[in-house]
PDB file of C-alpha atoms and ligand atoms in Angstrom:
ATOM      1  CA  MET A   1      -3.174 -48.570  40.296  1.00 72.00           C
ATOM      2  CA  LYS A   2      -5.638 -46.339  38.348  1.00 89.00           C
ATOM      3  CA  LYS A   3      -5.456 -42.628  38.606  1.00 95.00           C
ATOM      4  CA  ILE A   4      -8.241 -41.456  40.695  1.00 97.00           C
ATOM      5  CA  THR A   5      -9.645 -37.812  41.378  1.00 98.00           C
ATOM      6  CA  ILE A   6      -9.631 -35.891  44.650  1.00 98.00           C
ATOM      7  CA  ALA A   7     -11.183 -33.148  46.160  1.00 98.00           C
ATOM      8  CA  ILE A   8     -10.631 -30.821  48.615  1.00 98.00           C
ATOM      9  CA  ASP A   9     -13.137 -28.759  50.037  1.00 98.00           C
ATOM     10  CA  GLY A  10     -13.390 -26.428  53.140  1.00 98.00           C
ATOM     11  CA  PHE A  11     -13.210 -22.937  54.711  1.00 97.00           C
ATOM     12  CA  SER A  12     -11.157 -20.326  53.263  1.00 96.00           C
ATOM     13  CA  SER A  13      -7.329 -19.857  54.624  1.00 96.00           C
ATOM     14  CA  CYS A  14      -7.679 -23.517  56.453  1.00 96.00           C
ATOM     15  CA  GLY A  15      -4.720 -24.934  53.959  1.00 97.00           C
ATOM     16  CA  LYS A  16      -6.663 -26.511  51.545  1.00 97.00           C
ATOM     17  CA  SER A  17      -4.533 -25.788  48.434  1.00 96.00           C
ATOM     18  CA  THR A  18      -1.392 -25.957  50.478  1.00 97.00           C
ATOM     19  CA  MET A  19      -2.212 -30.008  51.481  1.00 97.00           C
ATOM     20  CA  ALA A  20      -3.314 -30.132  47.680  1.00 97.00           C
ATOM     21  CA  LYS A  21      -0.285 -29.340  46.312  1.00 96.00           C
ATOM     22  CA  ASP A  22       1.817 -31.267  48.693  1.00 96.00           C
ATOM     23  CA  LEU A  23      -0.296 -34.178  47.960  1.00 97.00           C
ATOM     24  CA  ALA A  24      -0.095 -33.785  44.818  1.00 96.00           C
ATOM     25  CA  LYS A  25       3.660 -33.553  43.970  1.00 94.00           C
ATOM     26  CA  LYS A  26       4.099 -36.612  46.553  1.00 95.00           C
ATOM     27  CA  ILE A  27       1.875 -38.914  44.200  1.00 96.00           C
ATOM     28  CA  GLY A  28       2.478 -37.485  40.423  1.00 95.00           C
ATOM     29  CA  TYR A  29      -1.204 -35.478  40.044  1.00 96.00           C
ATOM     30  CA  ILE A  30      -2.068 -32.673  38.634  1.00 95.00           C
ATOM     31  CA  TYR A  31      -3.208 -30.019  41.206  1.00 96.00           C
ATOM     32  CA  ILE A  32      -5.726 -26.997  39.929  1.00 97.00           C
ATOM     33  CA  ASP A  33      -6.801 -24.389  42.215  1.00 97.00           C
ATOM     34  CA  SER A  34     -10.254 -23.843  41.795  1.00 98.00           C
ATOM     35  CA  GLY A  35      -9.943 -20.580  44.047  1.00 98.00           C
ATOM     36  CA  ALA A  36      -7.593 -18.933  41.782  1.00 98.00           C
ATOM     37  CA  MET A  37     -10.135 -19.049  38.972  1.00 98.00           C
ATOM     38  CA  TYR A  38     -12.668 -17.146  40.460  1.00 98.00           C
ATOM     39  CA  ARG A  39      -9.974 -14.733  41.653  1.00 98.00           C
ATOM     40  CA  ALA A  40      -8.954 -14.289  37.752  1.00 98.00           C
ATOM     41  CA  VAL A  41     -12.443 -13.653  36.886  1.00 98.00           C
ATOM     42  CA  THR A  42     -12.703 -11.165  39.641  1.00 98.00           C
ATOM     43  CA  LEU A  43      -9.280  -9.455  38.698  1.00 98.00           C
ATOM     44  CA  TYR A  44     -10.767  -9.268  35.211  1.00 98.00           C
ATOM     45  CA  CYS A  45     -13.631  -7.372  36.245  1.00 98.00           C
ATOM     46  CA  ILE A  46     -11.735  -4.886  38.467  1.00 98.00           C
ATOM     47  CA  GLN A  47      -9.522  -4.759  35.892  1.00 98.00           C
ATOM     48  CA  ASN A  48     -12.126  -3.448  33.216  1.00 97.00           C
ATOM     49  CA  GLY A  49     -13.930  -1.180  35.087  1.00 97.00           C
ATOM     50  CA  LEU A  50     -17.179  -3.947  35.736  1.00 98.00           C
ATOM     51  CA  PHE A  51     -17.103  -2.804  39.759  1.00 98.00           C
ATOM     52  CA  ASP A  52     -18.786   0.674  40.459  1.00 96.00           C
ATOM     53  CA  GLY A  53     -17.919   0.542  44.529  1.00 93.00           C
ATOM     54  CA  GLU A  54     -19.733  -2.633  44.627  1.00 93.00           C
ATOM     55  CA  ASN A  55     -21.870  -2.821  41.906  1.00 97.00           C
ATOM     56  CA  LEU A  56     -20.742  -4.974  39.687  1.00 98.00           C
ATOM     57  CA  ASN A  57     -22.066  -4.633  35.522  1.00 98.00           C
ATOM     58  CA  LEU A  58     -23.077  -8.486  34.909  1.00 98.00           C
ATOM     59  CA  ALA A  59     -24.749  -7.458  31.511  1.00 98.00           C
ATOM     60  CA  GLU A  60     -20.950  -6.634  30.656  1.00 98.00           C
ATOM     61  CA  LEU A  61     -19.562  -9.642  32.601  1.00 98.00           C
ATOM     62  CA  GLU A  62     -22.017 -11.463  30.878  1.00 98.00           C
ATOM     63  CA  LYS A  63     -21.095 -10.535  27.844  1.00 97.00           C
ATOM     64  CA  ALA A  64     -17.349 -11.025  28.568  1.00 97.00           C
ATOM     65  CA  ILE A  65     -17.489 -14.245  30.664  1.00 97.00           C
ATOM     66  CA  HIS A  66     -17.072 -16.764  27.536  1.00 95.00           C
ATOM     67  CA  SER A  67     -13.669 -14.193  25.989  1.00 96.00           C
ATOM     68  CA  ILE A  68     -12.306 -14.527  29.330  1.00 97.00           C
ATOM     69  CA  LYS A  69      -9.063 -16.754  29.281  1.00 97.00           C
ATOM     70  CA  VAL A  70      -8.443 -18.592  32.615  1.00 97.00           C
ATOM     71  CA  ASN A  71      -6.284 -21.358  32.776  1.00 97.00           C
ATOM     72  CA  PHE A  72      -2.885 -22.431  34.344  1.00 97.00           C
ATOM     73  CA  ARG A  73       0.897 -22.903  33.356  1.00 97.00           C
ATOM     74  CA  LEU A  74       3.835 -24.951  35.489  1.00 94.00           C
ATOM     75  CA  ASN A  75       6.452 -22.433  36.705  1.00 94.00           C
ATOM     76  CA  GLU A  76       9.297 -24.609  35.705  1.00 93.00           C
ATOM     77  CA  GLU A  77      11.295 -23.688  38.605  1.00 93.00           C
ATOM     78  CA  THR A  78       8.786 -24.314  41.181  1.00 89.00           C
ATOM     79  CA  LEU A  79       6.785 -26.934  39.359  1.00 87.00           C
ATOM     80  CA  LEU A  80       3.904 -25.724  40.599  1.00 90.00           C
ATOM     81  CA  PRO A  81       0.485 -24.597  38.318  1.00 93.00           C
ATOM     82  CA  GLU A  82       0.151 -20.689  38.201  1.00 96.00           C
ATOM     83  CA  VAL A  83      -2.775 -18.924  36.997  1.00 97.00           C
ATOM     84  CA  TYR A  84      -3.112 -17.063  33.489  1.00 98.00           C
ATOM     85  CA  LEU A  85      -5.964 -14.475  33.111  1.00 98.00           C
ATOM     86  CA  ASN A  86      -6.106 -14.055  29.031  1.00 98.00           C
ATOM     87  CA  ASP A  87      -2.311 -15.009  28.148  1.00 98.00           C
ATOM     88  CA  LYS A  88      -0.990 -12.820  31.668  1.00 98.00           C
ATOM     89  CA  ASN A  89       0.338 -14.323  34.823  1.00 98.00           C
ATOM     90  CA  VAL A  90      -1.569 -12.666  37.881  1.00 98.00           C
ATOM     91  CA  GLU A  91      -0.689 -15.325  40.268  1.00 97.00           C
ATOM     92  CA  LYS A  92       0.560 -12.150  42.558  1.00 96.00           C
ATOM     93  CA  GLU A  93      -2.397 -10.242  41.688  1.00 97.00           C
ATOM     94  CA  ILE A  94      -5.171 -12.321  42.256  1.00 97.00           C
ATOM     95  CA  ARG A  95      -4.066 -12.842  46.739  1.00 96.00           C
ATOM     96  CA  THR A  96      -4.038  -9.559  47.145  1.00 95.00           C
ATOM     97  CA  MET A  97      -7.057  -8.068  49.714  1.00 94.00           C
ATOM     98  CA  GLU A  98      -8.955  -6.130  46.743  1.00 96.00           C
ATOM     99  CA  VAL A  99      -9.334  -9.376  45.015  1.00 97.00           C
ATOM    100  CA  ALA A 100     -10.079 -10.747  48.361  1.00 96.00           C
ATOM    101  CA  ALA A 101     -13.007  -8.047  49.057  1.00 96.00           C
ATOM    102  CA  LYS A 102     -14.926  -9.160  46.022  1.00 97.00           C
ATOM    103  CA  VAL A 103     -14.711 -12.400  44.703  1.00 97.00           C
ATOM    104  CA  SER A 104     -17.069 -13.863  47.079  1.00 96.00           C
ATOM    105  CA  GLN A 105     -19.772 -11.485  45.140  1.00 96.00           C
ATOM    106  CA  VAL A 106     -18.794 -12.512  42.039  1.00 98.00           C
ATOM    107  CA  SER A 107     -18.385 -16.464  42.419  1.00 97.00           C
ATOM    108  CA  ALA A 108     -21.828 -16.538  43.205  1.00 96.00           C
ATOM    109  CA  ILE A 109     -22.941 -15.545  40.014  1.00 97.00           C
ATOM    110  CA  GLY A 110     -24.868 -18.631  38.262  1.00 97.00           C
ATOM    111  CA  PHE A 111     -23.755 -17.773  34.802  1.00 98.00           C
ATOM    112  CA  VAL A 112     -19.622 -17.496  36.082  1.00 98.00           C
ATOM    113  CA  ARG A 113     -20.025 -20.865  37.939  1.00 98.00           C
ATOM    114  CA  LYS A 114     -21.147 -22.687  34.957  1.00 97.00           C
ATOM    115  CA  GLU A 115     -17.995 -21.477  33.081  1.00 97.00           C
ATOM    116  CA  MET A 116     -15.657 -22.021  35.236  1.00 98.00           C
ATOM    117  CA  VAL A 117     -17.387 -25.444  36.674  1.00 98.00           C
ATOM    118  CA  TYR A 118     -16.730 -26.651  32.782  1.00 97.00           C
ATOM    119  CA  LEU A 119     -13.173 -25.572  32.517  1.00 97.00           C
ATOM    120  CA  GLN A 120     -12.404 -27.412  36.332  1.00 98.00           C
ATOM    121  CA  GLN A 121     -14.565 -31.043  35.068  1.00 98.00           C
ATOM    122  CA  GLN A 122     -12.353 -30.303  31.671  1.00 98.00           C
ATOM    123  CA  MET A 123      -9.206 -30.262  33.495  1.00 97.00           C
ATOM    124  CA  GLY A 124     -10.068 -33.549  35.757  1.00 97.00           C
ATOM    125  CA  ALA A 125     -11.576 -35.319  33.105  1.00 97.00           C
ATOM    126  CA  GLU A 126      -8.740 -38.029  32.961  1.00 97.00           C
ATOM    127  CA  LYS A 127      -8.489 -38.229  36.666  1.00 97.00           C
ATOM    128  CA  GLY A 128      -5.258 -38.066  38.360  1.00 97.00           C
ATOM    129  CA  ILE A 129      -6.197 -34.761  39.336  1.00 98.00           C
ATOM    130  CA  VAL A 130      -5.984 -32.758  43.230  1.00 98.00           C
ATOM    131  CA  MET A 131      -8.698 -29.742  43.501  1.00 98.00           C
ATOM    132  CA  ASP A 132      -9.116 -27.424  45.960  1.00 98.00           C
ATOM    133  CA  GLY A 133     -11.868 -25.145  46.238  1.00 98.00           C
ATOM    134  CA  ARG A 134     -15.886 -25.130  47.610  1.00 98.00           C
ATOM    135  CA  ASP A 135     -17.964 -27.410  46.182  1.00 98.00           C
ATOM    136  CA  ILE A 136     -15.366 -29.449  44.026  1.00 98.00           C
ATOM    137  CA  GLY A 137     -16.657 -32.888  46.012  1.00 98.00           C
ATOM    138  CA  THR A 138     -20.065 -31.828  45.680  1.00 98.00           C
ATOM    139  CA  VAL A 139     -20.889 -30.157  42.042  1.00 98.00           C
ATOM    140  CA  VAL A 140     -17.574 -29.700  40.041  1.00 98.00           C
ATOM    141  CA  PHE A 141     -16.917 -33.852  40.646  1.00 98.00           C
ATOM    142  CA  PRO A 142     -19.395 -35.505  42.852  1.00 98.00           C
ATOM    143  CA  LYS A 143     -17.985 -39.037  42.121  1.00 98.00           C
ATOM    144  CA  ALA A 144     -15.058 -38.107  43.370  1.00 98.00           C
ATOM    145  CA  GLU A 145     -12.881 -41.173  44.752  1.00 98.00           C
ATOM    146  CA  LEU A 146     -11.760 -39.134  47.322  1.00 98.00           C
ATOM    147  CA  LYS A 147     -13.077 -36.194  49.213  1.00 98.00           C
ATOM    148  CA  ILE A 148     -11.570 -33.870  52.155  1.00 98.00           C
ATOM    149  CA  PHE A 149     -13.587 -31.327  53.769  1.00 98.00           C
ATOM    150  CA  VAL A 150     -11.110 -29.297  55.648  1.00 98.00           C
ATOM    151  CA  THR A 151     -11.668 -26.600  58.575  1.00 97.00           C
ATOM    152  CA  ALA A 152     -10.036 -24.498  61.222  1.00 98.00           C
ATOM    153  CA  ASP A 153     -10.873 -22.429  63.937  1.00 98.00           C
ATOM    154  CA  PRO A 154     -11.349 -18.912  62.345  1.00 97.00           C
ATOM    155  CA  LEU A 155      -8.754 -17.074  64.394  1.00 98.00           C
ATOM    156  CA  VAL A 156      -5.979 -20.028  63.222  1.00 98.00           C
ATOM    157  CA  ARG A 157      -6.820 -19.173  59.676  1.00 98.00           C
ATOM    158  CA  ALA A 158      -7.086 -15.318  59.621  1.00 98.00           C
ATOM    159  CA  GLN A 159      -3.312 -15.458  61.357  1.00 98.00           C
ATOM    160  CA  ARG A 160      -2.391 -18.207  58.762  1.00 98.00           C
ATOM    161  CA  ARG A 161      -3.933 -16.089  55.942  1.00 97.00           C
ATOM    162  CA  LEU A 162      -2.233 -12.698  57.671  1.00 97.00           C
ATOM    163  CA  ASP A 163       1.222 -14.253  57.683  1.00 97.00           C
ATOM    164  CA  GLU A 164       1.092 -14.982  54.139  1.00 96.00           C
ATOM    165  CA  LEU A 165       0.101 -11.813  53.258  1.00 95.00           C
ATOM    166  CA  ARG A 166       3.267 -10.308  55.348  1.00 96.00           C
ATOM    167  CA  THR A 167       5.391 -12.980  52.856  1.00 95.00           C
ATOM    168  CA  LYS A 168       3.787 -11.573  49.803  1.00 92.00           C
ATOM    169  CA  ASN A 169       5.095  -7.795  51.441  1.00 93.00           C
ATOM    170  CA  ASP A 170       1.338  -6.370  52.136  1.00 94.00           C
ATOM    171  CA  THR A 171       2.397  -4.644  55.098  1.00 95.00           C
ATOM    172  CA  LYS A 172      -0.831  -2.299  55.855  1.00 96.00           C
ATOM    173  CA  THR A 173      -3.666  -5.434  55.727  1.00 96.00           C
ATOM    174  CA  THR A 174      -4.367  -6.191  59.666  1.00 97.00           C
ATOM    175  CA  PHE A 175      -5.810  -9.254  61.148  1.00 98.00           C
ATOM    176  CA  ASP A 176      -9.272  -7.694  62.044  1.00 98.00           C
ATOM    177  CA  GLU A 177      -9.424  -7.501  58.433  1.00 97.00           C
ATOM    178  CA  VAL A 178      -7.901 -10.364  57.657  1.00 97.00           C
ATOM    179  CA  LEU A 179     -10.476 -12.296  59.940  1.00 98.00           C
ATOM    180  CA  GLU A 180     -13.905  -9.509  58.633  1.00 97.00           C
ATOM    181  CA  ASN A 181     -12.873 -10.233  55.048  1.00 95.00           C
ATOM    182  CA  ILE A 182     -12.392 -14.735  55.974  1.00 96.00           C
ATOM    183  CA  ARG A 183     -15.684 -14.765  57.824  1.00 97.00           C
ATOM    184  CA  GLN A 184     -17.721 -12.218  54.970  1.00 96.00           C
ATOM    185  CA  ARG A 185     -16.455 -14.667  52.467  1.00 95.00           C
ATOM    186  CA  ASP A 186     -17.424 -17.903  54.779  1.00 96.00           C
ATOM    187  CA  TYR A 187     -20.793 -16.640  55.179  1.00 97.00           C
ATOM    188  CA  ILE A 188     -21.245 -15.525  51.561  1.00 95.00           C
ATOM    189  CA  ASP A 189     -19.745 -19.077  49.911  1.00 96.00           C
ATOM    190  CA  GLN A 190     -22.053 -21.109  52.386  1.00 96.00           C
ATOM    191  CA  ASN A 191     -25.373 -19.172  51.989  1.00 96.00           C
ATOM    192  CA  ARG A 192     -25.389 -18.551  48.075  1.00 95.00           C
ATOM    193  CA  ASP A 193     -27.680 -20.150  45.741  1.00 94.00           C
ATOM    194  CA  GLU A 194     -24.740 -21.739  43.117  1.00 92.00           C
ATOM    195  CA  SER A 195     -23.794 -24.486  44.406  1.00 94.00           C
ATOM    196  CA  PRO A 196     -22.988 -23.290  48.302  1.00 95.00           C
ATOM    197  CA  LEU A 197     -20.101 -23.990  50.375  1.00 97.00           C
ATOM    198  CA  LYS A 198     -21.053 -27.565  52.027  1.00 94.00           C
ATOM    199  CA  GLN A 199     -19.427 -31.010  53.226  1.00 97.00           C
ATOM    200  CA  ALA A 200     -19.972 -33.360  50.470  1.00 97.00           C
ATOM    201  CA  ASP A 201     -22.051 -36.624  52.833  1.00 97.00           C
ATOM    202  CA  ASP A 202     -19.186 -39.017  51.897  1.00 98.00           C
ATOM    203  CA  ALA A 203     -16.477 -36.535  52.312  1.00 98.00           C
ATOM    204  CA  LEU A 204     -13.365 -37.020  55.005  1.00 98.00           C
ATOM    205  CA  VAL A 205     -13.301 -34.087  57.656  1.00 98.00           C
ATOM    206  CA  LEU A 206      -9.877 -32.852  58.999  1.00 98.00           C
ATOM    207  CA  ASP A 207      -9.899 -30.139  61.431  1.00 98.00           C
ATOM    208  CA  ASN A 208      -6.181 -28.640  60.977  1.00 98.00           C
ATOM    209  CA  SER A 209      -6.554 -26.136  63.880  1.00 98.00           C
ATOM    210  CA  GLU A 210      -3.391 -28.139  65.555  1.00 98.00           C
ATOM    211  CA  LEU A 211      -1.712 -29.753  62.718  1.00 98.00           C
ATOM    212  CA  THR A 212       1.420 -28.820  61.193  1.00 97.00           C
ATOM    213  CA  LYS A 213       1.639 -28.682  57.240  1.00 97.00           C
ATOM    214  CA  GLU A 214       4.044 -32.209  57.283  1.00 97.00           C
ATOM    215  CA  GLN A 215       0.908 -33.036  59.979  1.00 97.00           C
ATOM    216  CA  GLN A 216      -1.866 -32.179  57.834  1.00 97.00           C
ATOM    217  CA  MET A 217      -0.020 -33.806  54.938  1.00 96.00           C
ATOM    218  CA  GLN A 218       0.436 -37.251  56.281  1.00 97.00           C
ATOM    219  CA  TRP A 219      -3.399 -37.140  57.408  1.00 98.00           C
ATOM    220  CA  LEU A 220      -3.837 -36.572  53.455  1.00 97.00           C
ATOM    221  CA  LEU A 221      -1.570 -38.982  52.123  1.00 97.00           C
ATOM    222  CA  ASP A 222      -2.613 -42.018  54.885  1.00 97.00           C
ATOM    223  CA  LYS A 223      -6.040 -41.590  53.890  1.00 97.00           C
ATOM    224  CA  PHE A 224      -4.808 -41.652  50.128  1.00 97.00           C
ATOM    225  CA  ASN A 225      -2.949 -44.706  50.415  1.00 96.00           C
ATOM    226  CA  PHE A 226      -5.476 -46.793  52.329  1.00 94.00           C
ATOM    227  CA  LEU A 227      -7.969 -45.856  49.568  1.00 94.00           C
ATOM    228  CA  THR A 228      -5.641 -46.979  46.830  1.00 92.00           C
ATOM    229  CA  SER A 229      -4.303 -50.344  48.458  1.00 89.00           C
ATOM    230  CA  GLN A 230      -8.108 -51.340  48.809  1.00 83.00           C
TER     231      GLN A 230
HETATM  232  N1  LIG B   1      -1.236 -26.619  58.890  1.00 58.72           N
HETATM  233  C1  LIG B   1      -0.658 -25.085  58.736  1.00 58.72           C
HETATM  234  N2  LIG B   1      -0.149 -24.875  59.675  1.00 58.72           N
HETATM  235  C2  LIG B   1       0.167 -23.472  59.583  1.00 58.72           C
HETATM  236  N3  LIG B   1       0.132 -23.016  58.495  1.00 58.72           N
HETATM  237  C3  LIG B   1      -0.258 -23.659  57.252  1.00 58.72           C
HETATM  238  C4  LIG B   1      -1.073 -24.809  57.680  1.00 58.72           C
HETATM  239  N4  LIG B   1      -1.242 -24.991  56.373  1.00 58.72           N
HETATM  240  C5  LIG B   1      -1.527 -24.046  55.442  1.00 58.72           C
HETATM  241  N5  LIG B   1      -0.728 -22.658  56.164  1.00 58.72           N
HETATM  242  C6  LIG B   1      -0.638 -21.702  55.320  1.00 58.72           C
HETATM  243  O1  LIG B   1      -1.870 -20.945  55.460  1.00 58.72           O
HETATM  244  C7  LIG B   1      -1.720 -20.233  54.326  1.00 58.72           C
HETATM  245  C8  LIG B   1      -2.965 -20.332  53.793  1.00 58.72           C
HETATM  246  O2  LIG B   1      -2.481 -21.997  53.431  1.00 58.72           O
HETATM  247  P1  LIG B   1      -3.421 -21.889  51.698  1.00 58.72           P
HETATM  248  O3  LIG B   1      -3.458 -24.021  51.852  1.00 58.72           O
HETATM  249  O4  LIG B   1      -3.627 -20.990  50.992  1.00 58.72           O
HETATM  250  O5  LIG B   1      -5.123 -22.276  52.827  1.00 58.72           O
HETATM  251  P2  LIG B   1      -6.330 -22.122  51.519  1.00 58.72           P
HETATM  252  O6  LIG B   1      -5.978 -23.006  49.967  1.00 58.72           O
HETATM  253  O7  LIG B   1      -7.589 -23.038  52.252  1.00 58.72           O
HETATM  254  O8  LIG B   1      -6.829 -20.772  51.540  1.00 58.72           O
HETATM  255  C9  LIG B   1      -0.424 -20.595  53.590  1.00 58.72           C
HETATM  256  O9  LIG B   1       0.424 -18.986  54.013  1.00 58.72           O
HETATM  257  C10 LIG B   1       0.266 -21.415  53.773  1.00 58.72           C
HETATM  258  O10 LIG B   1       1.331 -21.292  53.575  1.00 58.72           O
HETATM  259  N1  LIG B   2     -14.302 -24.000  44.192  1.00 58.72           N
HETATM  260  C1  LIG B   2     -14.132 -22.745  44.467  1.00 58.72           C
HETATM  261  C2  LIG B   2     -13.683 -21.946  44.776  1.00 58.72           C
HETATM  262  C3  LIG B   2     -13.680 -20.810  45.382  1.00 58.72           C
HETATM  263  N2  LIG B   2     -14.603 -20.519  45.515  1.00 58.72           N
HETATM  264  C4  LIG B   2     -14.901 -19.125  45.646  1.00 58.72           C
HETATM  265  O1  LIG B   2     -13.456 -17.829  45.434  1.00 58.72           O
HETATM  266  C5  LIG B   2     -12.922 -17.757  46.385  1.00 58.72           C
HETATM  267  C6  LIG B   2     -11.666 -17.756  47.278  1.00 58.72           C
HETATM  268  O2  LIG B   2     -11.148 -19.041  46.764  1.00 58.72           O
HETATM  269  P1  LIG B   2      -9.644 -19.543  47.269  1.00 58.72           P
HETATM  270  O3  LIG B   2      -9.681 -20.731  47.586  1.00 58.72           O
HETATM  271  O4  LIG B   2      -8.589 -19.088  46.545  1.00 58.72           O
HETATM  272  O5  LIG B   2      -9.498 -18.552  48.905  1.00 58.72           O
HETATM  273  P2  LIG B   2      -9.005 -19.372  50.142  1.00 58.72           P
HETATM  274  O6  LIG B   2     -10.043 -20.417  50.697  1.00 58.72           O
HETATM  275  O7  LIG B   2      -7.921 -19.340  49.645  1.00 58.72           O
HETATM  276  O8  LIG B   2      -8.737 -17.579  50.962  1.00 58.72           O
HETATM  277  C7  LIG B   2     -14.249 -18.328  47.869  1.00 58.72           C
HETATM  278  O9  LIG B   2     -14.361 -17.131  48.734  1.00 58.72           O
HETATM  279  C8  LIG B   2     -15.104 -18.465  46.960  1.00 58.72           C
HETATM  280  O10 LIG B   2     -15.677 -17.629  46.935  1.00 58.72           O
HETATM  281  C9  LIG B   2     -15.990 -20.823  44.829  1.00 58.72           C
HETATM  282  O11 LIG B   2     -16.863 -20.642  44.945  1.00 58.72           O
HETATM  283  N3  LIG B   2     -15.673 -21.813  44.402  1.00 58.72           N
END
């Protein structure tokens, strides 16, 4: 069977990356976390003093954007791709609340999206890819053969992200802070001018509020098997 392109979009902290990773591993596809790329650019801005409080120095970022190197390398042990910023593994740094607080501001910028979408399209040019994000099925790969849109109750999503932060030794962030960040980012992501978060007309919708990781994975695998058996 020829390899296809699988796009998984949806709200923050639904479980998109988990589903995408699990499916990619099962079917031998490449997995790309497009959100990690926007987080890496945000980390660059923080580390290089482009933020002055809430204010982002757009002129400086536009000058730098073509020289900011964001790519993935396979972790030989976990067999999962990890994101590198200018050849440094930043997989841990990009998952902090400090980055989460600013990433939607950075990802709403047109020249940032243009650069990231170009890289994402390059990564998926040969198909055989599972990519998760906000605009994968609408902008990055509008012709993807399989498009999924994931949603879940915001309280469930906040709890899942809080549990994740706790496993990464963030013992400070509160449930309310996570919920506020999720709500803020979803609002910004849905209402920005540049490729907003929206369900592609031909996307299959999954509300995984009540599903385990295994159940969501099985749901996704069933859709993939059905499509590729046609
Ligand atoms: N169905 C699920 N039930 C419970 N926890 C989940 C489920 N799917 C994912 N998770 C957990 O929720 C957190 C966020 O999942 P993630 O895949 O990173 O979401 P997203 O990519 O949509 O932001 C992770 O810690 C993940 O292990
Ligand atoms: N394809 C994408 C992926 C992420 N993003 C932005 O990057 C942020 C972080 O994405 P993410 O997938 O890592 O976020 P979570 O869903 O893991 O919380 C999102 O809130 C969006 O603002 C985007 O604009 N387009």
